[in-house]
PDB file of C-alpha atoms and ligand atoms in Angstrom:
ATOM      1  CA  MET I   1    -105.092   6.562 -25.311  1.00 97.00           C
ATOM      2  CA  LYS I   2    -103.641   3.912 -22.745  1.00 98.00           C
ATOM      3  CA  LEU I   3    -102.323   1.162 -24.722  1.00 99.00           C
ATOM      4  CA  LEU I   4    -101.636  -2.410 -23.724  1.00 99.00           C
ATOM      5  CA  VAL I   5     -98.785  -4.302 -25.975  1.00 99.00           C
ATOM      6  CA  THR I   6     -98.868  -8.024 -25.182  1.00 99.00           C
ATOM      7  CA  GLY I   7     -95.797 -10.294 -26.427  1.00 98.00           C
ATOM      8  CA  ALA I   8     -93.595  -7.580 -25.639  1.00 98.00           C
ATOM      9  CA  ALA I   9     -90.697 -10.170 -25.295  1.00 98.00           C
ATOM     10  CA  GLY I  10     -91.302 -11.463 -28.528  1.00 98.00           C
ATOM     11  CA  GLY I  11     -89.177 -10.540 -31.712  1.00 98.00           C
ATOM     12  CA  ILE I  12     -92.049  -7.811 -32.738  1.00 98.00           C
ATOM     13  CA  GLY I  13     -92.849  -6.898 -29.266  1.00 98.00           C
ATOM     14  CA  THR I  14     -89.209  -6.175 -28.577  1.00 98.00           C
ATOM     15  CA  ARG I  15     -88.810  -3.875 -31.912  1.00 98.00           C
ATOM     16  CA  LEU I  16     -91.822  -2.046 -30.954  1.00 99.00           C
ATOM     17  CA  ARG I  17     -90.852  -1.241 -27.591  1.00 98.00           C
ATOM     18  CA  GLN I  18     -88.368   0.885 -29.378  1.00 98.00           C
ATOM     19  CA  MET I  19     -90.885   2.445 -32.002  1.00 98.00           C
ATOM     20  CA  LEU I  20     -94.017   3.267 -30.117  1.00 98.00           C
ATOM     21  CA  PRO I  21     -92.999   4.570 -26.962  1.00 98.00           C
ATOM     22  CA  ALA I  22     -92.574   7.694 -29.810  1.00 98.00           C
ATOM     23  CA  ILE I  23     -96.115   8.039 -30.964  1.00 98.00           C
ATOM     24  CA  TYR I  24     -98.307   7.184 -27.925  1.00 98.00           C
ATOM     25  CA  LYS I  25     -97.076   8.092 -24.571  1.00 98.00           C
ATOM     26  CA  ASP I  26     -99.332   5.725 -22.297  1.00 98.00           C
ATOM     27  CA  ILE I  27     -97.958   2.069 -22.823  1.00 99.00           C
ATOM     28  CA  ARG I  28     -98.339  -0.895 -20.672  1.00 99.00           C
ATOM     29  CA  TRP I  29     -96.253  -3.798 -21.911  1.00 99.00           C
ATOM     30  CA  SER I  30     -97.146  -7.734 -21.163  1.00 99.00           C
ATOM     31  CA  ASP I  31     -95.677 -10.863 -21.385  1.00 98.00           C
ATOM     32  CA  ILE I  32     -95.484 -14.378 -19.409  1.00 98.00           C
ATOM     33  CA  THR I  33     -91.963 -13.138 -17.774  1.00 97.00           C
ATOM     34  CA  LYS I  34     -90.797  -9.137 -17.779  1.00 98.00           C
ATOM     35  CA  PRO I  35     -87.932  -8.968 -21.180  1.00 98.00           C
ATOM     36  CA  ALA I  36     -84.809  -8.205 -19.396  1.00 97.00           C
ATOM     37  CA  ASP I  37     -84.268  -5.031 -21.549  1.00 98.00           C
ATOM     38  CA  LEU I  38     -87.041  -3.277 -20.465  1.00 98.00           C
ATOM     39  CA  ALA I  39     -86.957   0.308 -20.808  1.00 98.00           C
ATOM     40  CA  PRO I  40     -86.267   1.688 -17.301  1.00 97.00           C
ATOM     41  CA  GLY I  41     -89.361   3.121 -15.913  1.00 97.00           C
ATOM     42  CA  ALA I  42     -91.634   1.468 -18.647  1.00 98.00           C
ATOM     43  CA  GLU I  43     -95.057   0.186 -17.125  1.00 98.00           C
ATOM     44  CA  PHE I  44     -95.082  -3.759 -17.246  1.00 98.00           C
ATOM     45  CA  VAL I  45     -97.569  -6.314 -16.136  1.00 98.00           C
ATOM     46  CA  ALA I  46     -96.553  -9.828 -16.006  1.00 98.00           C
ATOM     47  CA  ALA I  47     -99.619 -12.353 -17.298  1.00 98.00           C
ATOM     48  CA  ASP I  48     -99.789 -15.899 -18.399  1.00 98.00           C
ATOM     49  CA  LEU I  49    -102.840 -15.619 -21.212  1.00 98.00           C
ATOM     50  CA  ALA I  50    -104.112 -18.777 -20.225  1.00 98.00           C
ATOM     51  CA  LYS I  51    -104.804 -17.785 -16.740  1.00 98.00           C
ATOM     52  CA  MET I  52    -108.413 -15.289 -17.227  1.00 98.00           C
ATOM     53  CA  ASN I  53    -107.654 -14.098 -13.761  1.00 98.00           C
ATOM     54  CA  GLU I  54    -103.919 -12.759 -14.821  1.00 98.00           C
ATOM     55  CA  VAL I  55    -105.375 -11.808 -18.288  1.00 99.00           C
ATOM     56  CA  GLU I  56    -108.415  -9.494 -16.441  1.00 98.00           C
ATOM     57  CA  LYS I  57    -105.453  -7.368 -13.766  1.00 98.00           C
ATOM     58  CA  MET I  58    -103.331  -7.147 -17.513  1.00 98.00           C
ATOM     59  CA  VAL I  59    -106.120  -5.538 -19.171  1.00 99.00           C
ATOM     60  CA  ALA I  60    -107.818  -3.429 -16.092  1.00 98.00           C
ATOM     61  CA  GLY I  61    -107.986   0.605 -17.338  1.00 98.00           C
ATOM     62  CA  VAL I  62    -106.676   0.378 -21.003  1.00 98.00           C
ATOM     63  CA  ASP I  63    -108.207   1.765 -23.979  1.00 98.00           C
ATOM     64  CA  ALA I  64    -106.944  -0.387 -26.460  1.00 99.00           C
ATOM     65  CA  ILE I  65    -105.143  -3.820 -27.120  1.00 99.00           C
ATOM     66  CA  ILE I  66    -102.051  -4.763 -29.597  1.00 99.00           C
ATOM     67  CA  HIS I  67    -102.032  -8.427 -29.221  1.00 99.00           C
ATOM     68  CA  LEU I  68     -99.318 -10.352 -30.434  1.00 99.00           C
ATOM     69  CA  GLY I  69     -98.674 -12.444 -27.443  1.00 98.00           C
ATOM     70  CA  GLY I  70     -99.040 -16.412 -27.379  1.00 98.00           C
ATOM     71  CA  PHE I  71     -97.043 -18.828 -29.416  1.00 98.00           C
ATOM     72  CA  SER I  72     -95.586 -17.501 -32.448  1.00 98.00           C
ATOM     73  CA  VAL I  73     -94.744 -20.590 -34.641  1.00 98.00           C
ATOM     74  CA  GLU I  74     -95.908 -24.438 -35.170  1.00 98.00           C
ATOM     75  CA  GLY I  75     -95.927 -26.280 -31.903  1.00 98.00           C
ATOM     76  CA  PRO I  76     -97.509 -29.316 -29.728  1.00 98.00           C
ATOM     77  CA  TRP I  77    -101.145 -29.120 -30.061  1.00 98.00           C
ATOM     78  CA  GLU I  78    -101.126 -28.757 -25.922  1.00 98.00           C
ATOM     79  CA  THR I  79     -99.284 -25.443 -26.175  1.00 98.00           C
ATOM     80  CA  ILE I  80    -101.105 -23.752 -29.106  1.00 98.00           C
ATOM     81  CA  LEU I  81    -104.214 -24.422 -27.442  1.00 98.00           C
ATOM     82  CA  GLN I  82    -102.921 -22.877 -23.893  1.00 98.00           C
ATOM     83  CA  ALA I  83    -101.202 -19.798 -25.321  1.00 98.00           C
ATOM     84  CA  ASN I  84    -103.194 -18.922 -28.823  1.00 98.00           C
ATOM     85  CA  ILE I  85    -106.547 -20.673 -28.287  1.00 98.00           C
ATOM     86  CA  ILE I  86    -107.637 -20.199 -24.468  1.00 99.00           C
ATOM     87  CA  GLY I  87    -105.470 -17.123 -24.178  1.00 99.00           C
ATOM     88  CA  THR I  88    -106.710 -15.475 -27.705  1.00 99.00           C
ATOM     89  CA  TYR I  89    -110.416 -15.707 -25.774  1.00 98.00           C
ATOM     90  CA  ASN I  90    -109.348 -14.667 -22.794  1.00 99.00           C
ATOM     91  CA  LEU I  91    -107.974 -11.424 -24.386  1.00 99.00           C
ATOM     92  CA  PHE I  92    -111.039 -10.879 -26.104  1.00 99.00           C
ATOM     93  CA  GLU I  93    -113.665 -11.832 -23.021  1.00 99.00           C
ATOM     94  CA  ALA I  94    -111.345  -9.952 -20.515  1.00 99.00           C
ATOM     95  CA  ALA I  95    -111.183  -6.913 -22.879  1.00 99.00           C
ATOM     96  CA  TYR I  96    -114.972  -6.706 -23.359  1.00 98.00           C
ATOM     97  CA  ARG I  97    -115.583  -6.990 -19.765  1.00 98.00           C
ATOM     98  CA  ALA I  98    -112.991  -4.519 -19.301  1.00 98.00           C
ATOM     99  CA  GLY I  99    -114.974  -1.872 -21.680  1.00 98.00           C
ATOM    100  CA  VAL I 100    -111.501  -1.885 -24.237  1.00 98.00           C
ATOM    101  CA  LYS I 101    -112.714  -0.239 -27.163  1.00 98.00           C
ATOM    102  CA  ARG I 102    -110.321  -1.447 -29.888  1.00 98.00           C
ATOM    103  CA  VAL I 103    -108.117  -4.722 -30.439  1.00 99.00           C
ATOM    104  CA  ILE I 104    -105.365  -5.497 -32.915  1.00 99.00           C
ATOM    105  CA  PHE I 105    -104.797  -8.963 -33.193  1.00 99.00           C
ATOM    106  CA  ALA I 106    -101.744 -10.029 -34.750  1.00 99.00           C
ATOM    107  CA  THR I 107    -102.841 -12.845 -37.035  1.00 99.00           C
ATOM    108  CA  SER I 108    -100.714 -14.543 -39.380  1.00 99.00           C
ATOM    109  CA  ASN I 109    -100.166 -15.485 -43.408  1.00 99.00           C
ATOM    110  CA  HIS I 110    -100.072 -19.090 -41.663  1.00 99.00           C
ATOM    111  CA  ALA I 111    -104.315 -18.696 -41.508  1.00 99.00           C
ATOM    112  CA  VAL I 112    -104.479 -19.101 -45.511  1.00 99.00           C
ATOM    113  CA  GLY I 113    -100.965 -21.152 -45.883  1.00 98.00           C
ATOM    114  CA  MET I 114    -102.331 -23.697 -48.074  1.00 98.00           C
ATOM    115  CA  TYR I 115    -103.367 -21.775 -50.946  1.00 98.00           C
ATOM    116  CA  PRO I 116    -101.117 -21.966 -53.336  1.00 98.00           C
ATOM    117  CA  ARG I 117     -98.385 -19.430 -54.263  1.00 98.00           C
ATOM    118  CA  ASP I 118     -99.811 -18.774 -58.202  1.00 98.00           C
ATOM    119  CA  GLU I 119    -103.335 -17.953 -56.283  1.00 98.00           C
ATOM    120  CA  LYS I 120    -103.758 -14.132 -55.778  1.00 98.00           C
ATOM    121  CA  ILE I 121    -105.762 -13.789 -52.363  1.00 98.00           C
ATOM    122  CA  GLY I 122    -107.782 -11.038 -50.872  1.00 98.00           C
ATOM    123  CA  VAL I 123    -109.462 -11.132 -47.326  1.00 98.00           C
ATOM    124  CA  ASN I 124    -112.534 -12.607 -47.822  1.00 97.00           C
ATOM    125  CA  VAL I 125    -111.140 -15.744 -49.055  1.00 98.00           C
ATOM    126  CA  THR I 126    -112.209 -18.998 -47.035  1.00 98.00           C
ATOM    127  CA  VAL I 127    -109.222 -19.703 -44.415  1.00 98.00           C
ATOM    128  CA  ARG I 128    -106.826 -22.508 -45.194  1.00 98.00           C
ATOM    129  CA  PRO I 129    -104.592 -22.694 -42.332  1.00 99.00           C
ATOM    130  CA  ASP I 130    -101.294 -24.565 -42.934  1.00 98.00           C
ATOM    131  CA  SER I 131    -100.376 -25.567 -39.267  1.00 99.00           C
ATOM    132  CA  ARG I 132    -102.085 -26.060 -35.825  1.00 99.00           C
ATOM    133  CA  TYR I 133    -100.290 -22.538 -35.186  1.00 99.00           C
ATOM    134  CA  GLY I 134    -102.767 -21.641 -38.427  1.00 99.00           C
ATOM    135  CA  ILE I 135    -105.680 -22.925 -36.818  1.00 99.00           C
ATOM    136  CA  SER I 136    -105.321 -21.007 -34.009  1.00 99.00           C
ATOM    137  CA  LYS I 137    -104.593 -17.692 -35.569  1.00 99.00           C
ATOM    138  CA  CYS I 138    -108.153 -18.362 -37.548  1.00 99.00           C
ATOM    139  CA  PHE I 139    -110.162 -18.841 -34.250  1.00 99.00           C
ATOM    140  CA  GLY I 140    -108.505 -15.606 -33.178  1.00 99.00           C
ATOM    141  CA  GLU I 141    -109.835 -14.039 -36.442  1.00 99.00           C
ATOM    142  CA  SER I 142    -113.177 -15.204 -35.366  1.00 98.00           C
ATOM    143  CA  VAL I 143    -113.203 -14.363 -32.019  1.00 99.00           C
ATOM    144  CA  GLY I 144    -112.265 -10.917 -33.011  1.00 99.00           C
ATOM    145  CA  ALA I 145    -115.220 -10.500 -35.637  1.00 99.00           C
ATOM    146  CA  PHE I 146    -117.875 -12.112 -33.141  1.00 99.00           C
ATOM    147  CA  TYR I 147    -116.644  -9.350 -30.456  1.00 99.00           C
ATOM    148  CA  ALA I 148    -116.707  -6.912 -33.386  1.00 99.00           C
ATOM    149  CA  ASP I 149    -120.159  -7.800 -34.597  1.00 98.00           C
ATOM    150  CA  LYS I 150    -121.593  -8.651 -31.441  1.00 98.00           C
ATOM    151  CA  HIS I 151    -120.232  -5.933 -29.230  1.00 98.00           C
ATOM    152  CA  GLY I 152    -119.045  -3.487 -30.796  1.00 98.00           C
ATOM    153  CA  MET I 153    -115.581  -3.533 -30.086  1.00 98.00           C
ATOM    154  CA  ARG I 154    -113.342  -2.213 -33.154  1.00 99.00           C
ATOM    155  CA  VAL I 155    -111.085  -5.003 -34.151  1.00 99.00           C
ATOM    156  CA  THR I 156    -108.695  -5.304 -36.712  1.00 99.00           C
ATOM    157  CA  CYS I 157    -106.921  -8.338 -37.443  1.00 99.00           C
ATOM    158  CA  ILE I 158    -103.393  -8.099 -39.243  1.00 99.00           C
ATOM    159  CA  ARG I 159    -102.102 -11.122 -40.925  1.00 99.00           C
ATOM    160  CA  ILE I 160     -98.712 -10.446 -40.577  1.00 99.00           C
ATOM    161  CA  GLY I 161     -96.181 -11.953 -43.344  1.00 98.00           C
ATOM    162  CA  ASN I 162     -92.667 -11.957 -42.109  1.00 98.00           C
ATOM    163  CA  PHE I 163     -91.901  -9.076 -40.158  1.00 98.00           C
ATOM    164  CA  ALA I 164     -87.983  -8.202 -40.563  1.00 98.00           C
ATOM    165  CA  ASP I 165     -85.960  -5.291 -41.903  1.00 98.00           C
ATOM    166  CA  THR I 166     -84.891  -7.124 -45.322  1.00 98.00           C
ATOM    167  CA  PRO I 167     -86.652 -10.127 -46.994  1.00 98.00           C
ATOM    168  CA  ILE I 168     -84.479 -13.206 -46.364  1.00 96.00           C
ATOM    169  CA  ASP I 169     -85.430 -16.010 -48.730  1.00 98.00           C
ATOM    170  CA  LYS I 170     -87.539 -15.856 -52.642  1.00 98.00           C
ATOM    171  CA  ARG I 171     -90.921 -16.881 -50.120  1.00 98.00           C
ATOM    172  CA  ARG I 172     -89.874 -13.778 -47.758  1.00 98.00           C
ATOM    173  CA  LEU I 173     -89.815 -11.375 -51.479  1.00 98.00           C
ATOM    174  CA  SER I 174     -93.629 -11.796 -51.210  1.00 98.00           C
ATOM    175  CA  ILE I 175     -94.778 -11.495 -47.731  1.00 98.00           C
ATOM    176  CA  PHE I 176     -92.137  -9.093 -46.584  1.00 98.00           C
ATOM    177  CA  LEU I 177     -93.464  -6.827 -43.499  1.00 98.00           C
ATOM    178  CA  HIS I 178     -91.087  -3.656 -42.845  1.00 98.00           C
ATOM    179  CA  PRO I 179     -91.152  -2.674 -39.032  1.00 99.00           C
ATOM    180  CA  GLU I 180     -92.194   1.055 -40.150  1.00 98.00           C
ATOM    181  CA  ASP I 181     -94.672  -0.244 -42.172  1.00 99.00           C
ATOM    182  CA  LEU I 182     -96.478  -2.706 -39.624  1.00 99.00           C
ATOM    183  CA  VAL I 183     -96.685   0.544 -37.160  1.00 99.00           C
ATOM    184  CA  GLN I 184     -98.562   2.358 -39.935  1.00 99.00           C
ATOM    185  CA  LEU I 185    -101.141  -0.639 -40.119  1.00 99.00           C
ATOM    186  CA  LEU I 186    -100.940  -0.636 -36.088  1.00 99.00           C
ATOM    187  CA  ARG I 187    -101.811   3.218 -36.230  1.00 99.00           C
ATOM    188  CA  ILE I 188    -104.835   2.645 -38.773  1.00 99.00           C
ATOM    189  CA  GLY I 189    -106.301  -0.106 -36.480  1.00 99.00           C
ATOM    190  CA  LEU I 190    -105.770   2.285 -33.020  1.00 99.00           C
ATOM    191  CA  GLU I 191    -107.246   5.377 -34.723  1.00 98.00           C
ATOM    192  CA  HIS I 192    -109.094   5.306 -37.694  1.00 98.00           C
ATOM    193  CA  PRO I 193    -112.609   5.825 -37.311  1.00 98.00           C
ATOM    194  CA  GLN I 194    -114.357   3.573 -39.386  1.00 98.00           C
ATOM    195  CA  ILE I 195    -112.359   0.480 -38.291  1.00 98.00           C
ATOM    196  CA  LYS I 196    -115.035  -1.771 -37.314  1.00 98.00           C
ATOM    197  CA  TYR I 197    -113.985  -5.645 -38.200  1.00 98.00           C
ATOM    198  CA  GLU I 198    -110.710  -5.529 -40.495  1.00 98.00           C
ATOM    199  CA  ILE I 199    -108.740  -7.845 -42.016  1.00 99.00           C
ATOM    200  CA  PHE I 200    -105.428  -6.297 -43.573  1.00 99.00           C
ATOM    201  CA  TYR I 201    -102.367  -7.928 -44.810  1.00 99.00           C
ATOM    202  CA  GLY I 202     -99.002  -7.104 -42.872  1.00 99.00           C
ATOM    203  CA  ALA I 203     -97.082  -6.965 -45.919  1.00 99.00           C
ATOM    204  CA  SER I 204     -94.781  -3.885 -47.495  1.00 98.00           C
ATOM    205  CA  ASP I 205     -95.077  -2.794 -51.062  1.00 98.00           C
ATOM    206  CA  ASN I 206     -93.921  -6.163 -52.367  1.00 98.00           C
ATOM    207  CA  ALA I 207     -93.770  -6.806 -56.317  1.00 98.00           C
ATOM    208  CA  ALA I 208     -94.135 -10.197 -55.888  1.00 98.00           C
ATOM    209  CA  ALA I 209     -97.428 -10.219 -53.638  1.00 98.00           C
ATOM    210  CA  TRP I 210     -99.546 -13.186 -53.384  1.00 98.00           C
ATOM    211  CA  TRP I 211    -102.150 -10.621 -51.401  1.00 98.00           C
ATOM    212  CA  ASP I 212    -104.391  -8.125 -52.993  1.00 98.00           C
ATOM    213  CA  ASN I 213    -104.227  -5.907 -50.037  1.00 98.00           C
ATOM    214  CA  SER I 214    -106.667  -3.366 -51.023  1.00 98.00           C
ATOM    215  CA  ASN I 215    -108.646  -3.408 -47.752  1.00 98.00           C
ATOM    216  CA  ALA I 216    -105.595  -1.871 -46.105  1.00 99.00           C
ATOM    217  CA  HIS I 217    -105.377   0.702 -48.786  1.00 98.00           C
ATOM    218  CA  LYS I 218    -108.457   1.708 -48.424  1.00 98.00           C
ATOM    219  CA  PHE I 219    -108.125   2.959 -45.264  1.00 98.00           C
ATOM    220  CA  GLY I 220    -105.063   5.259 -46.013  1.00 98.00           C
ATOM    221  CA  TYR I 221    -101.908   2.242 -45.397  1.00 99.00           C
ATOM    222  CA  ARG I 222     -99.126   3.634 -47.954  1.00 98.00           C
ATOM    223  CA  PRO I 223     -96.532   1.099 -47.437  1.00 98.00           C
ATOM    224  CA  ARG I 224     -92.998   2.938 -48.077  1.00 98.00           C
ATOM    225  CA  HIS I 225     -90.978  -0.031 -48.431  1.00 98.00           C
ATOM    226  CA  LYS I 226     -90.406  -2.672 -50.965  1.00 98.00           C
ATOM    227  CA  ALA I 227     -89.046  -6.318 -51.244  1.00 98.00           C
ATOM    228  CA  GLU I 228     -87.782  -5.926 -54.320  1.00 98.00           C
ATOM    229  CA  ASP I 229     -84.877  -3.318 -53.288  1.00 98.00           C
ATOM    230  CA  PHE I 230     -83.327  -6.809 -51.385  1.00 98.00           C
ATOM    231  CA  ARG I 231     -84.015  -9.379 -54.802  1.00 98.00           C
ATOM    232  CA  ALA I 232     -80.608 -10.198 -55.580  1.00 98.00           C
ATOM    233  CA  GLU I 233     -79.665 -10.811 -51.726  1.00 98.00           C
ATOM    234  CA  ALA I 234     -82.850 -12.746 -51.210  1.00 98.00           C
ATOM    235  CA  LEU I 235     -82.450 -15.022 -54.048  1.00 98.00           C
ATOM    236  CA  ALA I 236     -78.617 -15.619 -53.265  1.00 98.00           C
ATOM    237  CA  ALA I 237     -79.907 -16.629 -49.592  1.00 98.00           C
ATOM    238  CA  GLN I 238     -82.534 -18.678 -51.430  1.00 97.00           C
ATOM    239  CA  ASP I 239     -79.672 -20.445 -53.194  1.00 97.00           C
ATOM    240  CA  LYS I 240     -78.134 -21.973 -50.054  1.00 97.00           C
ATOM    241  CA  LEU I 241     -81.598 -23.914 -49.036  1.00 97.00           C
ATOM    242  CA  PRO I 242     -82.513 -27.158 -49.473  1.00 96.00           C
ATOM    243  CA  PRO I 243     -85.135 -28.282 -51.855  1.00 94.00           C
ATOM    244  CA  ASP I 244     -88.739 -28.322 -50.504  1.00 97.00           C
ATOM    245  CA  PRO I 245     -91.004 -28.933 -53.195  1.00 96.00           C
ATOM    246  CA  ILE I 246     -94.291 -29.031 -51.292  1.00 97.00           C
ATOM    247  CA  GLY I 247     -93.264 -25.972 -48.855  1.00 98.00           C
ATOM    248  CA  ASP I 248     -92.266 -24.249 -52.278  1.00 97.00           C
ATOM    249  CA  TYR I 249     -95.506 -24.958 -53.890  1.00 97.00           C
ATOM    250  CA  PHE I 250     -97.953 -23.405 -50.874  1.00 98.00           C
ATOM    251  CA  GLN I 251     -97.478 -19.837 -49.470  1.00 98.00           C
ATOM    252  CA  GLY I 252     -96.284 -21.171 -46.127  1.00 98.00           C
ATOM    253  CA  GLY I 253     -93.832 -22.371 -47.091  1.00 98.00           C
ATOM    254  CA  ALA I 254     -91.793 -24.973 -44.319  1.00 98.00           C
ATOM    255  CA  PHE I 255     -95.395 -24.633 -42.506  1.00 98.00           C
ATOM    256  CA  SER I 256     -97.230 -26.079 -45.583  1.00 98.00           C
ATOM    257  CA  SER I 257     -94.705 -28.833 -45.890  1.00 98.00           C
ATOM    258  CA  ALA I 258     -94.157 -30.375 -42.307  1.00 98.00           C
ATOM    259  CA  GLU I 259     -96.119 -32.895 -41.666  1.00 98.00           C
ATOM    260  CA  TYR I 260     -97.619 -32.939 -45.052  1.00 97.00           C
ATOM    261  CA  ASP I 261     -98.730 -36.440 -46.417  1.00 96.00           C
ATOM    262  CA  ALA I 262    -101.707 -35.685 -48.183  1.00 94.00           C
ATOM    263  CA  ASP I 263    -100.507 -37.213 -51.220  1.00 87.00           C
ATOM    264  CA  ARG I 264    -100.361 -40.586 -49.707  1.00 76.00           C
ATOM    265  CA  ARG I 265    -103.663 -40.718 -48.279  1.00 78.00           C
ATOM    266  CA  GLN I 266    -105.262 -39.662 -51.326  1.00 78.00           C
ATOM    267  CA  SER I 267    -103.680 -42.178 -53.676  1.00 66.00           C
TER     268      SER I 267
HETATM  269  C1  15L U 301     -95.094 -16.584 -38.538  1.00 71.02           C
HETATM  270  O1  15L U 301     -96.232 -16.180 -38.486  1.00 71.02           O
HETATM  271  C2  15L U 301     -94.350 -16.591 -37.602  1.00 71.02           C
HETATM  272  O2  15L U 301     -94.808 -16.007 -36.580  1.00 71.02           O
HETATM  273  C3  15L U 301     -92.796 -15.976 -38.102  1.00 71.02           C
HETATM  274  O3  15L U 301     -91.601 -16.592 -37.144  1.00 71.02           O
HETATM  275  C4  15L U 301     -92.181 -16.317 -39.533  1.00 71.02           C
HETATM  276  O4  15L U 301     -92.718 -17.767 -39.287  1.00 71.02           O
HETATM  277  C5  15L U 301     -93.582 -15.956 -40.619  1.00 71.02           C
HETATM  278  O5  15L U 301     -94.989 -16.270 -40.064  1.00 71.02           O
HETATM  279  C6  15L U 301     -92.880 -16.442 -41.879  1.00 71.02           C
HETATM  280  O6  15L U 301     -94.118 -17.193 -42.172  1.00 71.02           O
HETATM  281  O7  15L U 301     -92.257 -15.978 -42.652  1.00 71.02           O
END
């Protein structure tokens, strides 16, 4: 299998550059510019996701794609539009035309960030994005469903929580995703014969989880890491943060409270 990984220079891409070559031997990495620490001999194709001709060159000849590329936090509409909306459409459309069989789309918890923390949600809930970034992830999930349902592409959307070695605050105790557990989810998306269109939560085995990840478990996901092992450190870090009553109510945290004025408008 020839694999393409977009977003190679980002936080997750950088970690995957250390982890994936031990599992997959033929990997093409891509980003808008070449990462300075790219391993010697690693294949790299530079591409701006908003430019279809560059995306077409990037996907040529690959069997599967892990799409991490784009803008990974909240940003101005024009930035989200180019990198995440046009970029994700270009990625799937170019992949379809090139005959790519499987795509894993790195979506985000921010596609459902306006659910309150006291509500446990599965993968079949209505999306409730908390930001323009979250809206772009809902869009990407829809684009993936379209290419799966209409064109038979095998698509896995991973709603990534917080990718880190340890949970860094109280919110992250619920959404922590250890890199090794992400690799397990990616392998399911790339290799499991029954994948058609699936959404998984990108979360480790977290006692305080807000998400029902039974769909991932059905496909054999057995996370090995637990946020709870770091509870004391996460709560100590939380104590140093300023209060954020809106952010602390919703799952999306600071993404949910930023620009929030619903109370004022509804009064
Ligand atoms: C995300 O989707 C972001 O890419 C990441 O930077 C974190 O903010 C993460 O969500 C999170 O919610 O912690």
